[in-house]
PDB file of C-alpha atoms in Angstrom:
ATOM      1  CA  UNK D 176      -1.267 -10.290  11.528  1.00  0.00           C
ATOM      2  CA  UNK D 177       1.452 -11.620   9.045  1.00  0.00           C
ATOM      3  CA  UNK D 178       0.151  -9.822   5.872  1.00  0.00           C
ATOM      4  CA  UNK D 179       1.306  -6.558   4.051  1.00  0.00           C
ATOM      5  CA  UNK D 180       0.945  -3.158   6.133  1.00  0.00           C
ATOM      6  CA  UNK D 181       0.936  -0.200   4.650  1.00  0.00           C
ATOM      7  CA  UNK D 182       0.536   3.379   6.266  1.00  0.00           C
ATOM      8  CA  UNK D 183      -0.957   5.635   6.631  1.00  0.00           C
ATOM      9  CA  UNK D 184      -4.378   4.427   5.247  1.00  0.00           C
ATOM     10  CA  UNK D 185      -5.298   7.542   4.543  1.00  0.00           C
ATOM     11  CA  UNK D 186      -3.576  11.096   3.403  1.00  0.00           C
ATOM     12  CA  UNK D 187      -5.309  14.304   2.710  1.00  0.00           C
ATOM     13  CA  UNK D 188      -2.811  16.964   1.905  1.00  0.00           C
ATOM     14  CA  UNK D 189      -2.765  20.153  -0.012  1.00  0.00           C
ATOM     15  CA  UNK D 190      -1.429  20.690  -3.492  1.00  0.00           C
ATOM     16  CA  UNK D 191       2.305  21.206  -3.746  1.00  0.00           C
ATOM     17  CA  UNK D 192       3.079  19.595  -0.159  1.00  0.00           C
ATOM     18  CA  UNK D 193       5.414  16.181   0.032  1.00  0.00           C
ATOM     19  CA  UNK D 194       3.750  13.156   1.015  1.00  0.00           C
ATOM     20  CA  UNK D 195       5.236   9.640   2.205  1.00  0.00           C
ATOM     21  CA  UNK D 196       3.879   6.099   2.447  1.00  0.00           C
ATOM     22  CA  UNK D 197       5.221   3.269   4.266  1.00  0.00           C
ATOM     23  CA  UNK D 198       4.637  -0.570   3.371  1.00  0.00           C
ATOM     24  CA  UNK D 199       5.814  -3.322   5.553  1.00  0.00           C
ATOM     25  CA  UNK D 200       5.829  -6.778   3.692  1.00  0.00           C
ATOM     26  CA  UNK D 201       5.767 -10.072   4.705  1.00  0.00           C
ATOM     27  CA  UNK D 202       8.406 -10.902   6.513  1.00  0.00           C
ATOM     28  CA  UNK D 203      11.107 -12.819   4.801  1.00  0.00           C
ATOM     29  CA  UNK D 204       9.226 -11.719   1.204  1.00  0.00           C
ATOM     30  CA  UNK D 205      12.110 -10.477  -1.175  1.00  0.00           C
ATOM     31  CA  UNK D 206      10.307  -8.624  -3.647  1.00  0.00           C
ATOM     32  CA  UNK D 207       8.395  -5.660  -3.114  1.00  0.00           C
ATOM     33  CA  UNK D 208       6.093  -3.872  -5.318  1.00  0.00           C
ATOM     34  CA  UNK D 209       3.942  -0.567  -5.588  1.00  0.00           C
ATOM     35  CA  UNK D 210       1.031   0.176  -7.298  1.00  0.00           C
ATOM     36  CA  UNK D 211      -1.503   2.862  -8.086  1.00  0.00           C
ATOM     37  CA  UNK D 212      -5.030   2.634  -8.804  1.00  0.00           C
ATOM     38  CA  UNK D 213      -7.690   5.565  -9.556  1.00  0.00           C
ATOM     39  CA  UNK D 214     -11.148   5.220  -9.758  1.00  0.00           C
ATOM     40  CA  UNK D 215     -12.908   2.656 -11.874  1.00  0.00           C
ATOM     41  CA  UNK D 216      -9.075   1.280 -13.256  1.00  0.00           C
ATOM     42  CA  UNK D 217      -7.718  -1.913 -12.310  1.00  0.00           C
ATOM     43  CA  UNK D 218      -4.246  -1.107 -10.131  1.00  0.00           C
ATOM     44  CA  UNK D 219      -1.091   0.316 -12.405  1.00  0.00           C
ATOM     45  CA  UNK D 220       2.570  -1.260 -11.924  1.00  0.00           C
ATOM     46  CA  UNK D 221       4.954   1.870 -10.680  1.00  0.00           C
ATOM     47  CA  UNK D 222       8.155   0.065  -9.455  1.00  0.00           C
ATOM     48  CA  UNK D 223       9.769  -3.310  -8.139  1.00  0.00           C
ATOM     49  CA  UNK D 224      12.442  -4.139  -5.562  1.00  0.00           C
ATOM     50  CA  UNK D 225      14.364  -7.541  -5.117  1.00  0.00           C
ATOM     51  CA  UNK D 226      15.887  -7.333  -1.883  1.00  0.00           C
ATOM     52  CA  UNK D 227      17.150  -3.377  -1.986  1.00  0.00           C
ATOM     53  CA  UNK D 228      17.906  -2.942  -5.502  1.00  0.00           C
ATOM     54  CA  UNK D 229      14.974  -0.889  -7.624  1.00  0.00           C
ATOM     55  CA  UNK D 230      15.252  -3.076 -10.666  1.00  0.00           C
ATOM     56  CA  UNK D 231      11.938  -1.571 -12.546  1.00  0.00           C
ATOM     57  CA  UNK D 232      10.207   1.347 -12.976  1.00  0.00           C
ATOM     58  CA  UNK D 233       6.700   2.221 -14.759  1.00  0.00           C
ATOM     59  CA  UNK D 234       6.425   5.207 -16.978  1.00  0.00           C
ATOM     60  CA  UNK D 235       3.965   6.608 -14.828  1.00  0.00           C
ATOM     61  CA  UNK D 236       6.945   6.654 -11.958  1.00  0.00           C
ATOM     62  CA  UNK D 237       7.563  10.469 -12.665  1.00  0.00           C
ATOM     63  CA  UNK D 238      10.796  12.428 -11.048  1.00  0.00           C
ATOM     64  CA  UNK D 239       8.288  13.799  -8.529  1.00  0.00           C
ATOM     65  CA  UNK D 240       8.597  10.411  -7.079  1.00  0.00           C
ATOM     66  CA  UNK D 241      10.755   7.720  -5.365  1.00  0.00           C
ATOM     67  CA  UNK D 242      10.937   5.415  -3.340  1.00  0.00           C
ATOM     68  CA  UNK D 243      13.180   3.098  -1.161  1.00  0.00           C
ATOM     69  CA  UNK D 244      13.987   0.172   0.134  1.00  0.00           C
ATOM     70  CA  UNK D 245      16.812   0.823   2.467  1.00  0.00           C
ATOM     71  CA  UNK D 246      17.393  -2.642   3.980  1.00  0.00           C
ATOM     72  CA  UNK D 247      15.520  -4.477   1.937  1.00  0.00           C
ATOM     73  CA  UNK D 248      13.247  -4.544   4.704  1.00  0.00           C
ATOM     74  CA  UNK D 249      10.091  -1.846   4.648  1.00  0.00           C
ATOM     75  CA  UNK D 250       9.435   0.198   1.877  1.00  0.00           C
ATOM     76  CA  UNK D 251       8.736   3.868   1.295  1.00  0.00           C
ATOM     77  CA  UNK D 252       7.282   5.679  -1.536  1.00  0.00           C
ATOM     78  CA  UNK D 253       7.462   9.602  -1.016  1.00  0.00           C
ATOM     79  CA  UNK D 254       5.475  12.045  -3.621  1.00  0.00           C
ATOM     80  CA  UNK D 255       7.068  15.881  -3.728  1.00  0.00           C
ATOM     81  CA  UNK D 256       5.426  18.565  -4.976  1.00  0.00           C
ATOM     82  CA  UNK D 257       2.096  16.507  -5.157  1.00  0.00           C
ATOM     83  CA  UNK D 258      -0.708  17.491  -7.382  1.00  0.00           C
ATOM     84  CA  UNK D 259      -4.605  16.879  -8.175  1.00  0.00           C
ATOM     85  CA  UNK D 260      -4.304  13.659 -10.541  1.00  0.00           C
ATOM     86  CA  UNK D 261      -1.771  11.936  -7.711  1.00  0.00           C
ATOM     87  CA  UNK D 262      -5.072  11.773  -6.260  1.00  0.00           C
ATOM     88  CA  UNK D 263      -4.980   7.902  -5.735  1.00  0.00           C
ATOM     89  CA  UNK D 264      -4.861   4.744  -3.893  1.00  0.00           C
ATOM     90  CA  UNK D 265      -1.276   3.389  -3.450  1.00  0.00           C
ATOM     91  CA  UNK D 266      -0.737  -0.133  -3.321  1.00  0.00           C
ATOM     92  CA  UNK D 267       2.157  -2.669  -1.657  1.00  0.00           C
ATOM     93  CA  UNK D 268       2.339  -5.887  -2.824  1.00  0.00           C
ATOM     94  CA  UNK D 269       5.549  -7.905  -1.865  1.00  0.00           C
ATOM     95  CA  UNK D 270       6.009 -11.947  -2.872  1.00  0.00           C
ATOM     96  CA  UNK D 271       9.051 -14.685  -1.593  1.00  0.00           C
ATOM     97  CA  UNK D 272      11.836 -16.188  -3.541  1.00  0.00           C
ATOM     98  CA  UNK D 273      10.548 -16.635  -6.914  1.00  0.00           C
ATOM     99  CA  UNK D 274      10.295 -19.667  -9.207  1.00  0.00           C
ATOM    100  CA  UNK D 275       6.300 -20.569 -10.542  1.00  0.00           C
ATOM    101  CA  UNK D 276       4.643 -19.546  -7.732  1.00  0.00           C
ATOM    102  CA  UNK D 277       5.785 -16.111  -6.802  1.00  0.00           C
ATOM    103  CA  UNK D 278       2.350 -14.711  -6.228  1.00  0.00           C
ATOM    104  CA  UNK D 279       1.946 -11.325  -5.086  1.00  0.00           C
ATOM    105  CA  UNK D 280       0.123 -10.572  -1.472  1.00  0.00           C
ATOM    106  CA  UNK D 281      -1.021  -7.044  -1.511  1.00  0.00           C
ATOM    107  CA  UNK D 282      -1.490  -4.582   1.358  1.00  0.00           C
ATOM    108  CA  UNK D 283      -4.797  -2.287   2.295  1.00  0.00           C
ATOM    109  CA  UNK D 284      -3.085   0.550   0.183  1.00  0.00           C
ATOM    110  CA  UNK D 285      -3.136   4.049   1.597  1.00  0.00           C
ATOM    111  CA  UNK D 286      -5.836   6.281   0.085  1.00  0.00           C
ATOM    112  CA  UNK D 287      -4.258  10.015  -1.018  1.00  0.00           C
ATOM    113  CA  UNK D 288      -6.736  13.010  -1.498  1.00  0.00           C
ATOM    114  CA  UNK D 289      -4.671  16.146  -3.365  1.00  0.00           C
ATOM    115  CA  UNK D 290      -7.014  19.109  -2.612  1.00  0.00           C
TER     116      UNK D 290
ATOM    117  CA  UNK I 137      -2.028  -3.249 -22.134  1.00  0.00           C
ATOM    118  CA  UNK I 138      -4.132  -6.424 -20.515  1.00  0.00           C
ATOM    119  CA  UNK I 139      -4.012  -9.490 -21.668  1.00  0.00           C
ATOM    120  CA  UNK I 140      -7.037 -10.413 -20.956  1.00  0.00           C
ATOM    121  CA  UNK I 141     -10.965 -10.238 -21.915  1.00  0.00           C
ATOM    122  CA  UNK I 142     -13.679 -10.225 -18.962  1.00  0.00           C
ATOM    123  CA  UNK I 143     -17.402  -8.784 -19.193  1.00  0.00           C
ATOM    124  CA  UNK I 144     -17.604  -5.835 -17.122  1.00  0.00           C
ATOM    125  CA  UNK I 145     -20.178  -6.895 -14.592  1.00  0.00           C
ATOM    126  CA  UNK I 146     -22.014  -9.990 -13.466  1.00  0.00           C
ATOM    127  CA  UNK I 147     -24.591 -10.990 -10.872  1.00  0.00           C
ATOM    128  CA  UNK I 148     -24.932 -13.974  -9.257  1.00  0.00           C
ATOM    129  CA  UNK I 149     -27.814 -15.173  -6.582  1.00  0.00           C
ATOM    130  CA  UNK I 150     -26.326 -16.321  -2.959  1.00  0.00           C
ATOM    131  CA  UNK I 151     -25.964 -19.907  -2.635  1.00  0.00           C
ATOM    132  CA  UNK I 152     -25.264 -20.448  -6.429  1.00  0.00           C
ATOM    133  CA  UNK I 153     -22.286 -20.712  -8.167  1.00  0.00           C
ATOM    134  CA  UNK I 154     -20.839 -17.539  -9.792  1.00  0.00           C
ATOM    135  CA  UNK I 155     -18.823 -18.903 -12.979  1.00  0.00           C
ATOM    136  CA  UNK I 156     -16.572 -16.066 -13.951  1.00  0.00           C
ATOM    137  CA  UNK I 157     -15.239 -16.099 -17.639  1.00  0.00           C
ATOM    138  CA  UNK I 158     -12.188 -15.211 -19.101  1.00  0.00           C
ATOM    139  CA  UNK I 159     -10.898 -14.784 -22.695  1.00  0.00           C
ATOM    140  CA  UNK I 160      -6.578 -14.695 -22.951  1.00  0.00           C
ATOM    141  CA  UNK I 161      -6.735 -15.880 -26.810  1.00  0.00           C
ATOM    142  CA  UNK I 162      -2.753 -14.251 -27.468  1.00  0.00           C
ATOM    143  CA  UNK I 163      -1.327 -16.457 -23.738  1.00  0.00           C
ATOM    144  CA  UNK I 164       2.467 -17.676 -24.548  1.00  0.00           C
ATOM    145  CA  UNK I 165       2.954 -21.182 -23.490  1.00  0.00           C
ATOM    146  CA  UNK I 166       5.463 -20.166 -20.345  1.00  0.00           C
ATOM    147  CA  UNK I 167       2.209 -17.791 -19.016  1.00  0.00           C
ATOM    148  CA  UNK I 168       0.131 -18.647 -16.114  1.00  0.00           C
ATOM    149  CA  UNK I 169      -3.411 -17.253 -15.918  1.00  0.00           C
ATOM    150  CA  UNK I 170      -4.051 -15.845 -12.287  1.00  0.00           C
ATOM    151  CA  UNK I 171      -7.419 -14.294 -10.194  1.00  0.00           C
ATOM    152  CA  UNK I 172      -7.325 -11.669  -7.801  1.00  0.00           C
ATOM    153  CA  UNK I 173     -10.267 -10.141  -6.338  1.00  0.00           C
ATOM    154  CA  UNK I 174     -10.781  -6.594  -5.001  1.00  0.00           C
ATOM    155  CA  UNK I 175     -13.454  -5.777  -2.423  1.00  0.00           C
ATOM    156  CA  UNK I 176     -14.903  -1.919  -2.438  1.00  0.00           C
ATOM    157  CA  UNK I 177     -11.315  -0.190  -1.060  1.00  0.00           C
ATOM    158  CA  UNK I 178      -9.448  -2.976  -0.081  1.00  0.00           C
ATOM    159  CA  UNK I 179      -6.191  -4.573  -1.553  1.00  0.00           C
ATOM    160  CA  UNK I 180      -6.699  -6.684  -4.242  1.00  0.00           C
ATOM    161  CA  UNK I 181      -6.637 -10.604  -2.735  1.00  0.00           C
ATOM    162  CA  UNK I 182      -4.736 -13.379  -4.807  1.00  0.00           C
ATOM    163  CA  UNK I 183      -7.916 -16.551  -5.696  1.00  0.00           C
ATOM    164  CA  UNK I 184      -5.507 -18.735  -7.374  1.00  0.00           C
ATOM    165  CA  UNK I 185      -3.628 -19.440 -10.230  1.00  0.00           C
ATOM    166  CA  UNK I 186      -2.990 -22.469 -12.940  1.00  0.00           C
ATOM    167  CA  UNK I 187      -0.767 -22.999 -16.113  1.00  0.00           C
ATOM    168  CA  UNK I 188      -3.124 -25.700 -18.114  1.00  0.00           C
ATOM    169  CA  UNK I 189      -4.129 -28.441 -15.491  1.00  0.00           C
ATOM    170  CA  UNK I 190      -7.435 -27.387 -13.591  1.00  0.00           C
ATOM    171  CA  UNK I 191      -7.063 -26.187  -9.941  1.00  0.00           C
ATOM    172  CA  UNK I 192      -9.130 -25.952  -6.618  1.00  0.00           C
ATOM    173  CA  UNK I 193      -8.203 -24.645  -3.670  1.00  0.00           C
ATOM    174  CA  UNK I 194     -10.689 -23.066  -0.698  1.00  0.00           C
ATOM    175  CA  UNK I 195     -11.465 -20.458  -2.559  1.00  0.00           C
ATOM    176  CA  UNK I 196     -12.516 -21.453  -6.039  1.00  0.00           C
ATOM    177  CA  UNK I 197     -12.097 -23.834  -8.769  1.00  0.00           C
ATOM    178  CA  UNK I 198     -10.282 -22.474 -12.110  1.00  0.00           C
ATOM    179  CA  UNK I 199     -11.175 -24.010 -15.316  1.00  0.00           C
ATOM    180  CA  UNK I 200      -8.597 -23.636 -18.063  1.00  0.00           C
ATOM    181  CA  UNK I 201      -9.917 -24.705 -21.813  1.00  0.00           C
ATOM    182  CA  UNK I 202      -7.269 -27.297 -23.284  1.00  0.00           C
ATOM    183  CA  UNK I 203      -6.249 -24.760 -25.640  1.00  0.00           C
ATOM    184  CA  UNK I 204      -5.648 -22.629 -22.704  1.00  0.00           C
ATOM    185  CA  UNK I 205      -7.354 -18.834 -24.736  1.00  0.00           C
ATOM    186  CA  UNK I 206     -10.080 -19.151 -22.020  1.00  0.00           C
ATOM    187  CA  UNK I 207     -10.631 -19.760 -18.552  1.00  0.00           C
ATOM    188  CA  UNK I 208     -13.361 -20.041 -15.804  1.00  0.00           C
ATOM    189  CA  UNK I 209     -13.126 -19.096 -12.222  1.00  0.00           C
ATOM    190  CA  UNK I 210     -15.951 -20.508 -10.212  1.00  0.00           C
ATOM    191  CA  UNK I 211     -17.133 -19.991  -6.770  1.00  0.00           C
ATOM    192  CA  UNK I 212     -18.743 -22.766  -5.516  1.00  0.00           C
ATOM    193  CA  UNK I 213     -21.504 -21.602  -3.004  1.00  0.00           C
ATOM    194  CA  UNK I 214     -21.545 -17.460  -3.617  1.00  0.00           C
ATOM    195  CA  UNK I 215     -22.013 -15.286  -1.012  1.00  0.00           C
ATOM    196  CA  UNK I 216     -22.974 -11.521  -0.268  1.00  0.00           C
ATOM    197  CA  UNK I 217     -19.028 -11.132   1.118  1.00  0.00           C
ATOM    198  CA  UNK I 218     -18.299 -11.910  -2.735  1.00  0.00           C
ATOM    199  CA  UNK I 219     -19.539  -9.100  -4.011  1.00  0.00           C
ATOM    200  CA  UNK I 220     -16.024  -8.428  -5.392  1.00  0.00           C
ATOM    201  CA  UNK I 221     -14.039  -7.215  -8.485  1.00  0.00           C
ATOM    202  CA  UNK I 222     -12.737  -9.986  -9.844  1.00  0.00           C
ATOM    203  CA  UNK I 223      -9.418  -9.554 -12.029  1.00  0.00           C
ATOM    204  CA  UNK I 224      -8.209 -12.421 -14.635  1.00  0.00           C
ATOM    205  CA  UNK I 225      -4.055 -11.459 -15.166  1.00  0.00           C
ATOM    206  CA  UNK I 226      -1.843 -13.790 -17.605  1.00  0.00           C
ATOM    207  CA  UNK I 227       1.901 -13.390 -16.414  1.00  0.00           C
ATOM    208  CA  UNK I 228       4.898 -14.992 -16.820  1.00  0.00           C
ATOM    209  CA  UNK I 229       5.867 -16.560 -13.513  1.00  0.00           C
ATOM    210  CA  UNK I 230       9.809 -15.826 -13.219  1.00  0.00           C
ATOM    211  CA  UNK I 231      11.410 -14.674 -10.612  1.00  0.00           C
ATOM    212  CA  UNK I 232      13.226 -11.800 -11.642  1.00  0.00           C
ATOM    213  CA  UNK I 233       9.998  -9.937 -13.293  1.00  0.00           C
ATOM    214  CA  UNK I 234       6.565 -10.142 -12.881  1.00  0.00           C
ATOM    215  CA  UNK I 235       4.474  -6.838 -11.911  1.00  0.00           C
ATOM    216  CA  UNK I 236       0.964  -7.671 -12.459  1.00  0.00           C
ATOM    217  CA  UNK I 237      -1.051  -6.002 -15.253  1.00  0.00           C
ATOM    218  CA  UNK I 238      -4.494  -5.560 -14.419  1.00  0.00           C
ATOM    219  CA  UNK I 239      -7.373  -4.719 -16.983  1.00  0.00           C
ATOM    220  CA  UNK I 240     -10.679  -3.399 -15.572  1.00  0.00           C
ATOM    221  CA  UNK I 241     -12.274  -7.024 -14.102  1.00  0.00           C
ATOM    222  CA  UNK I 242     -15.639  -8.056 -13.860  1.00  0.00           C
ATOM    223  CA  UNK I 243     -17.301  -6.857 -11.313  1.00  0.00           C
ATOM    224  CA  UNK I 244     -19.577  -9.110  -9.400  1.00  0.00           C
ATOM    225  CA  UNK I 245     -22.667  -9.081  -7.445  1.00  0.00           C
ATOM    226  CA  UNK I 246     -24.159 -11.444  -5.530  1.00  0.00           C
ATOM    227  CA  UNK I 247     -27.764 -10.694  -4.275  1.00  0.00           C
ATOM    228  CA  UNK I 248     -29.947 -12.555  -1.964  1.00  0.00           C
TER     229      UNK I 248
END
């Protein structure tokens, strides 16, 4: 399968623990993206990557989190000190070189349930 | 905020065409109006996505008005595996931008 991978799919974890999420784009795709979507809302833009450089971050990307993109390969997206409302699902979408038709291919997402 | 208008649900009868409507009455020339669907806890899955000429592709067939404020998406032949929401997203294609901003989509059901 050439398409986004993210894991885990799922993540339970108690309130206050650190959490990470790995997505894998596709290969050769230079822009990455993440996502987050609660229940009943379209998905929400957090942050961007071209290559390894983090050139845009939402609002909603709080200090509790950050993420990476080391070698402008994988991506993770680590959550400290998580709470209840991080409750979520976490989306990957990555795309190619750009120009008119730089359309995003997203992942599965990975699921998060603060308790 | 979205761009875009889309009625909140819609059903459709297997076999028939689902024609999915879309209002983007503020879209900048340099915009291109895009579809993505999302099946129950899945990633949303890119449909397709035109500027002002109508386009086709395996998927569906999207219908942009010559003033280009509205659009149509239209499955041909719907089936149950449709059952989908289905997000309309105005963005500016360019390469060194472009997170998607989705508004709540329409959500779709086809019956039997």
């Amino acid at each position: 399968d050439t398409g986004v991978s993210q894991n885990p799919r799922h993540k339970i974890t108690k309130r206050g623990q650190n959490v990470t999420f790995r997505c894998d784009p596709i290969s050769e795709h230079n822009r990455l993206y993440w996502y987050r979507q609660t229940l009943g809302q379209g998905p929400e833009f957090l942050t961007y990557f071209q290559n390894e450089a983090q050139l845009e971050k939402s609002r909603l990307l709080s200090d509790r989190f950050s993420a990476e993109r080391p070698k402008g390969s994988f991506s993770t997206l680590e959550i400290q000190r998580t709470e209840q409302g991080d409750s979520a699902m976490y989306l990957c979408a990555s795309s190619g070189s750009g120009g008119p038709w730089d359309t995003q291919y997203f992942g599965p997402g990975t699921r998060l349930t603060v308790l | 905020d979205a761009k875009t208008t889309q009625p909140p649900s819609m059903d459709c009868a297997e076999g028939r065409a689902a024609n999915l409507p879309c209002n983007h009455s503020t879209i900048s020339g340099n915009e291109y109006v895009y579809w993505y669907r999302q099946i129950h806890s899945q990633g949303p899955q890119y449909i397709i996505h035109g500027l002002k000429n109508n386009e086709t592709n395996e998927m569906a067939s999207l219908i942009i008005t010559e003033d280009r404020k509205s659009s149509t998406l239209i499955l041909p032949h719907a089936t149950l595996r449709d059952t989908a929401v289905y997000y309309c997203i105005v963005r500016v294609a360019r390469g060194s931008q472009g997170n998607l901003i989705f508004g709540k989509g329409t959500k779709l059901s086809v019956k039997p």
